[in-house]
CSV table of C-alpha atoms in Angstrom, one decimal:
chain,number,residue,atom,x,y,z
A,10,MET,CA,-52.2,42.4,-33.6
A,11,GLN,CA,-50.2,43.3,-30.1
A,12,PHE,CA,-53.1,41.8,-28.1
A,13,ARG,CA,-53.0,38.4,-29.9
A,14,LEU,CA,-49.1,38.1,-29.3
A,15,PHE,CA,-49.8,39.0,-25.6
A,16,SER,CA,-52.1,36.1,-25.4
A,17,CYS,CA,-50.1,34.0,-27.1
A,18,ALA,CA,-46.8,34.7,-24.8
A,19,LEU,CA,-49.5,34.0,-21.8
A,20,ILE,CA,-50.4,30.6,-22.9
A,21,ILE,CA,-46.7,29.3,-23.2
A,22,LEU,CA,-45.5,30.3,-19.8
A,23,ASN,CA,-48.8,28.6,-18.7
A,24,CYS,CA,-47.8,25.4,-20.4
A,25,MET,CA,-44.1,26.1,-18.8
A,26,ASP,CA,-45.1,26.3,-15.6
A,27,TYR,CA,-47.7,22.9,-15.7
A,28,SER,CA,-44.9,21.5,-17.2
A,29,GLN,CA,-42.3,22.0,-14.4
A,30,GLY,CA,-45.1,21.6,-12.0
A,31,GLN,CA,-45.9,17.7,-13.3
A,32,THR,CA,-41.9,17.4,-13.2
A,33,SER,CA,-41.3,18.3,-10.0
A,34,ARG,CA,-44.6,16.8,-8.9
A,35,TRP,CA,-43.4,13.0,-10.7
A,36,LYS,CA,-39.9,13.3,-8.7
A,37,ARG,CA,-41.4,14.2,-5.4
A,38,SER,CA,-44.0,11.1,-5.9
A,39,LYS,CA,-41.2,9.0,-6.9
A,40,ARG,CA,-38.8,10.4,-4.0
A,41,ALA,CA,-42.0,9.4,-1.6
A,42,SER,CA,-42.8,6.2,-3.4
A,43,TYR,CA,-38.8,4.8,-2.7
A,44,GLY,CA,-37.5,6.4,-0.4
A,45,GLN,CA,-39.7,4.6,2.6
A,46,TYR,CA,-38.5,1.2,0.8
A,47,PRO,CA,-34.5,0.6,1.1
A,48,ILE,CA,-34.7,-2.1,-1.1
A,49,CYS,CA,-35.5,-0.2,-3.8
A,50,LYS,CA,-31.9,0.7,-3.8
A,51,GLY,CA,-30.5,0.7,-7.3
A,52,CYS,CA,-33.6,-0.5,-9.1
A,53,SER,CA,-35.2,0.6,-12.5
A,54,VAL,CA,-38.5,-0.5,-11.2
A,55,CYS,CA,-39.8,-1.2,-7.9
A,56,SER,CA,-42.6,-2.4,-6.0
A,57,LYS,CA,-43.0,-2.2,-2.7
A,58,ASP,CA,-44.3,-5.7,-2.4
A,59,ASN,CA,-41.9,-7.2,-4.4
A,60,GLY,CA,-39.1,-5.2,-4.4
A,61,CYS,CA,-37.1,-4.9,-7.5
A,62,LEU,CA,-38.5,-5.9,-11.0
A,63,ASN,CA,-35.9,-4.2,-12.8
A,64,CYS,CA,-32.1,-2.8,-11.9
A,65,GLN,CA,-30.4,-0.2,-13.4
A,66,PRO,CA,-27.1,-0.6,-15.4
A,67,LYS,CA,-24.0,-3.0,-14.2
A,68,LEU,CA,-26.4,-3.9,-11.0
A,69,PHE,CA,-27.0,-7.8,-10.6
A,70,PHE,CA,-31.0,-8.9,-10.2
A,71,PHE,CA,-31.0,-11.5,-7.5
A,72,LEU,CA,-34.2,-12.8,-6.2
A,73,ARG,CA,-34.2,-13.8,-2.1
A,74,ARG,CA,-36.2,-16.1,-0.7
A,75,GLU,CA,-37.8,-15.7,3.2
A,76,GLY,CA,-40.1,-18.2,4.0
A,77,MET,CA,-42.8,-18.1,2.2
A,78,ARG,CA,-42.3,-14.5,0.6
A,79,GLN,CA,-39.7,-13.3,-2.3
A,80,TYR,CA,-38.8,-9.9,-3.3
A,81,GLY,CA,-36.2,-8.9,-5.5
A,82,GLU,CA,-32.6,-7.1,-5.2
A,83,CYS,CA,-30.1,-5.2,-7.4
A,84,LEU,CA,-26.8,-5.8,-6.1
A,85,HIS,CA,-23.1,-4.9,-7.0
A,86,ALA,CA,-21.8,-8.5,-6.8
A,87,CYS,CA,-23.6,-11.8,-6.1
A,88,PRO,CA,-23.9,-13.4,-2.7
A,89,ALA,CA,-22.2,-16.3,-1.8
A,90,GLY,CA,-23.6,-19.7,-3.9
A,91,TYR,CA,-24.2,-17.6,-6.9
A,92,TYR,CA,-22.8,-16.1,-9.7
A,93,GLY,CA,-22.9,-12.9,-11.3
A,94,LEU,CA,-24.4,-13.6,-15.4
A,95,ARG,CA,-24.9,-10.8,-17.9
A,96,ALA,CA,-27.4,-10.1,-20.5
A,97,PRO,CA,-28.8,-7.7,-22.7
A,98,ASP,CA,-31.6,-7.3,-20.8
A,99,MET,CA,-30.9,-7.6,-17.0
A,100,ASN,CA,-27.9,-8.9,-15.0
A,101,ARG,CA,-28.7,-11.8,-13.0
A,102,CYS,CA,-27.5,-13.9,-9.7
A,103,SER,CA,-27.4,-17.5,-10.8
A,104,ARG,CA,-27.1,-20.2,-8.9
A,105,CYS,CA,-23.8,-22.3,-8.3
A,106,ARG,CA,-25.0,-26.4,-9.2
A,107,ILE,CA,-21.8,-27.6,-7.8
A,108,GLU,CA,-22.3,-29.0,-4.2
A,109,ASN,CA,-21.1,-27.7,-1.6
A,110,CYS,CA,-19.4,-24.8,-3.5
A,111,ASP,CA,-19.2,-21.3,-2.0
A,112,SER,CA,-18.7,-19.4,-4.9
A,113,CYS,CA,-18.4,-19.8,-8.4
A,114,PHE,CA,-17.4,-18.6,-12.2
A,115,SER,CA,-20.1,-20.4,-13.8
A,116,LYS,CA,-22.9,-23.4,-12.9
A,117,ASP,CA,-20.7,-25.7,-13.3
A,118,PHE,CA,-17.1,-24.6,-12.1
A,119,CYS,CA,-16.4,-23.5,-8.5
A,120,THR,CA,-13.7,-21.5,-7.3
A,121,LYS,CA,-14.3,-21.2,-3.4
A,122,CYS,CA,-16.0,-24.3,-1.6
A,123,ARG,CA,-17.4,-24.0,1.4
A,124,SER,CA,-15.3,-24.5,4.8
A,125,GLY,CA,-14.2,-28.3,5.3
A,126,PHE,CA,-14.2,-28.9,1.8
A,127,TYR,CA,-11.0,-28.6,-1.0
A,128,LEU,CA,-11.4,-27.1,-4.2
A,129,HIS,CA,-10.3,-29.4,-7.4
A,130,LYS,CA,-10.7,-28.3,-10.8
A,131,GLY,CA,-13.7,-26.7,-10.2
A,132,ARG,CA,-15.1,-29.2,-8.1
A,133,CYS,CA,-14.9,-29.8,-4.5
A,134,PHE,CA,-13.8,-32.9,-2.5
A,135,GLU,CA,-14.1,-33.9,1.2
A,136,GLU,CA,-10.5,-35.7,0.4
A,137,CYS,CA,-8.5,-35.1,-2.0
A,138,PRO,CA,-8.4,-37.7,-5.4
A,139,GLU,CA,-5.3,-39.8,-5.2
A,140,GLY,CA,-2.2,-38.7,-6.5
A,141,PHE,CA,-3.3,-35.0,-4.7
A,142,ALA,CA,-2.5,-33.9,-1.5
A,143,PRO,CA,-4.6,-31.4,0.5
A,144,TRP,CA,-3.0,-27.7,0.7
A,145,GLU,CA,-4.6,-26.2,4.2
A,146,GLU,CA,-3.6,-22.5,3.2
A,147,SER,CA,-5.6,-22.4,0.3
A,148,MET,CA,-8.3,-25.3,1.1
A,149,GLU,CA,-6.9,-26.4,-2.7
A,150,CYS,CA,-5.6,-30.3,-3.9
A,151,VAL,CA,-2.6,-29.6,-5.1
A,152,ASP,CA,-0.1,-32.4,-7.0
A,153,GLY,CA,0.7,-34.9,-4.2
A,154,CYS,CA,3.7,-37.2,-3.7
A,155,GLU,CA,3.7,-40.1,-6.4
A,156,VAL,CA,5.5,-43.3,-5.0
A,157,GLY,CA,5.7,-46.7,-6.6
A,158,PRO,CA,4.1,-50.0,-6.0
A,159,TRP,CA,5.2,-52.0,-2.8
A,160,SER,CA,7.6,-54.4,-3.0
A,161,GLU,CA,6.9,-58.1,-1.5
A,162,TRP,CA,7.0,-58.8,1.9
A,163,GLY,CA,10.9,-59.6,3.1
A,164,THR,CA,12.0,-62.6,5.2
A,165,CYS,CA,10.4,-62.8,8.7
A,166,SER,CA,13.2,-61.7,11.0
A,167,ARG,CA,13.5,-60.9,14.8
A,168,ARG,CA,16.5,-59.1,16.1
A,169,ASN,CA,18.2,-59.9,13.0
A,170,LYS,CA,17.6,-63.5,13.2
A,171,THR,CA,15.5,-66.2,11.6
A,172,CYS,CA,15.0,-68.4,13.6
A,173,GLY,CA,15.1,-68.6,17.9
A,174,PHE,CA,12.1,-67.0,17.6
A,175,LYS,CA,8.4,-68.1,16.9
A,176,TRP,CA,7.0,-64.7,16.0
A,177,GLY,CA,8.8,-61.6,13.8
A,178,LEU,CA,8.0,-59.2,11.6
A,179,GLU,CA,8.4,-59.0,8.2
A,180,THR,CA,9.0,-55.5,5.9
A,181,ARG,CA,7.7,-54.6,2.6
A,182,THR,CA,9.2,-51.1,1.0
A,183,ARG,CA,8.3,-48.4,-2.2
A,184,HIS,CA,10.0,-45.6,-3.3
A,185,ILE,CA,9.2,-42.0,-3.7
A,186,VAL,CA,8.6,-41.2,-7.7
A,187,LYS,CA,8.1,-37.4,-7.5
A,188,LYS,CA,8.3,-35.4,-5.0
A,189,PRO,CA,5.7,-32.7,-4.2
A,190,PRO,CA,6.0,-29.1,-5.4
A,191,LYS,CA,5.8,-27.8,-1.9
A,192,ASP,CA,7.7,-29.6,1.0
A,193,THR,CA,4.8,-28.6,3.7
A,194,ILE,CA,3.1,-31.6,2.0
A,195,PRO,CA,4.2,-34.9,3.4
A,196,CYS,CA,4.6,-38.0,1.6
A,197,PRO,CA,2.6,-41.5,2.5
A,198,THR,CA,4.5,-43.9,4.0
A,199,ILE,CA,7.2,-45.8,1.9
A,200,ALA,CA,8.1,-48.4,4.6
A,201,GLU,CA,5.8,-50.9,6.6
A,202,SER,CA,6.1,-53.8,8.9
A,203,ARG,CA,3.1,-56.8,10.2
A,204,ARG,CA,3.6,-59.6,12.1
A,205,CYS,CA,4.7,-62.7,11.1
A,206,LYS,CA,5.4,-66.5,12.1
A,207,MET,CA,8.6,-67.7,11.4
A,208,ALA,CA,9.7,-70.7,9.0
A,209,LYS,CA,12.4,-71.7,11.7
A,210,ARG,CA,11.7,-72.5,15.1
A,211,HIS,CA,14.9,-73.8,16.2
A,212,CYS,CA,18.7,-72.1,15.7
A,213,VAL,CA,21.3,-74.8,15.0
A,214,LYS,CA,24.5,-73.5,16.4
A,215,GLY,CA,26.9,-76.0,14.8
A,216,LYS,CA,28.2,-79.7,14.9
A,217,GLY,CA,28.1,-81.3,18.3
A,218,HIS,CA,25.7,-78.4,19.7
A,219,ARG,CA,22.3,-78.7,21.2
A,220,ALA,CA,19.9,-76.7,19.2
A,221,TRP,CA,18.5,-73.4,20.6
A,222,GLY,CA,14.8,-74.3,20.8
A,223,GLN,CA,11.6,-74.3,23.0
A,224,GLY,CA,13.4,-77.2,25.1
A,225,GLY,CA,16.2,-76.2,25.0
A,226,ARG,CA,18.0,-74.4,28.6
A,227,ARG,CA,21.3,-72.8,27.0
A,228,GLY,CA,20.4,-69.3,26.5
A,229,GLY,CA,17.0,-69.1,27.9
A,230,ARG,CA,13.5,-69.2,26.7
A,231,LEU,CA,13.3,-67.5,23.4
A,232,SER,CA,9.9,-68.1,22.6
A,233,LEU,CA,7.9,-64.8,23.0
A,234,ASP,CA,4.5,-66.7,22.4
C-alpha cells in the first residue's frame, strides 16, 4: 500500500515538472519570436512577415503600406488621415473619405484639415463659402460680415462738379447688415468707384458769360483727356 502511494506521488510530481517546463519553454519561445520583431508590439497575434494580425484590447489595428509591402500595426491612436473605428471583434483605423482632411471624427466628418485649407461643417475648403470668413488662428470658416445689395451708380462728377470735364467718377455703396463676431475679421468693401464720361461737357456760369468748355480760354483748359 505504501509503495503504491509512493508511486502515485512520483507520477504527480513528474507531471507538475513537465507542465512547468512546457509553460517556461512556451514563454521563452514567445519572447524569442516576438522580441526580435518590434512591429509585433501590442499584438495578440503576429507574424514576422505580415506584422500584427490581431491587436490587444483598446488598441487599433492599422494596415501600413510601404511600396508593394503591407503589414499590420497596433496603435493607441490612428495616424493622420485615419479615424478609430471600434468593433466587437477588433478596433481598426479607417481612412477619412473627405478630400484634404488631416484627421476626422468619422469617414464623412473632418475635424482638422491639411495645411492651407479651412474647416467648415466637417469639410475642407481652399476658400470659405459665401457669408463666411477665414479665421487664421484655427483655420476655420466663421460667420463673416454680411452686407446688403449695391445701390445704383451715382452721378458722374469730378471735384464736386458734373460739368467742365470730359471724364469723372461715379460711386455706388452698400450697408453692413451684420457685423462679424470677431473684430479682426474684415468686412468687404462697402463703396466702390469707376471712371465715367460726363453727360455735360460745358459749364454755363450765367447770362452774359462765355461757356466753359473745350474752346474756352477763361480758367484755362479743363478737359483731362
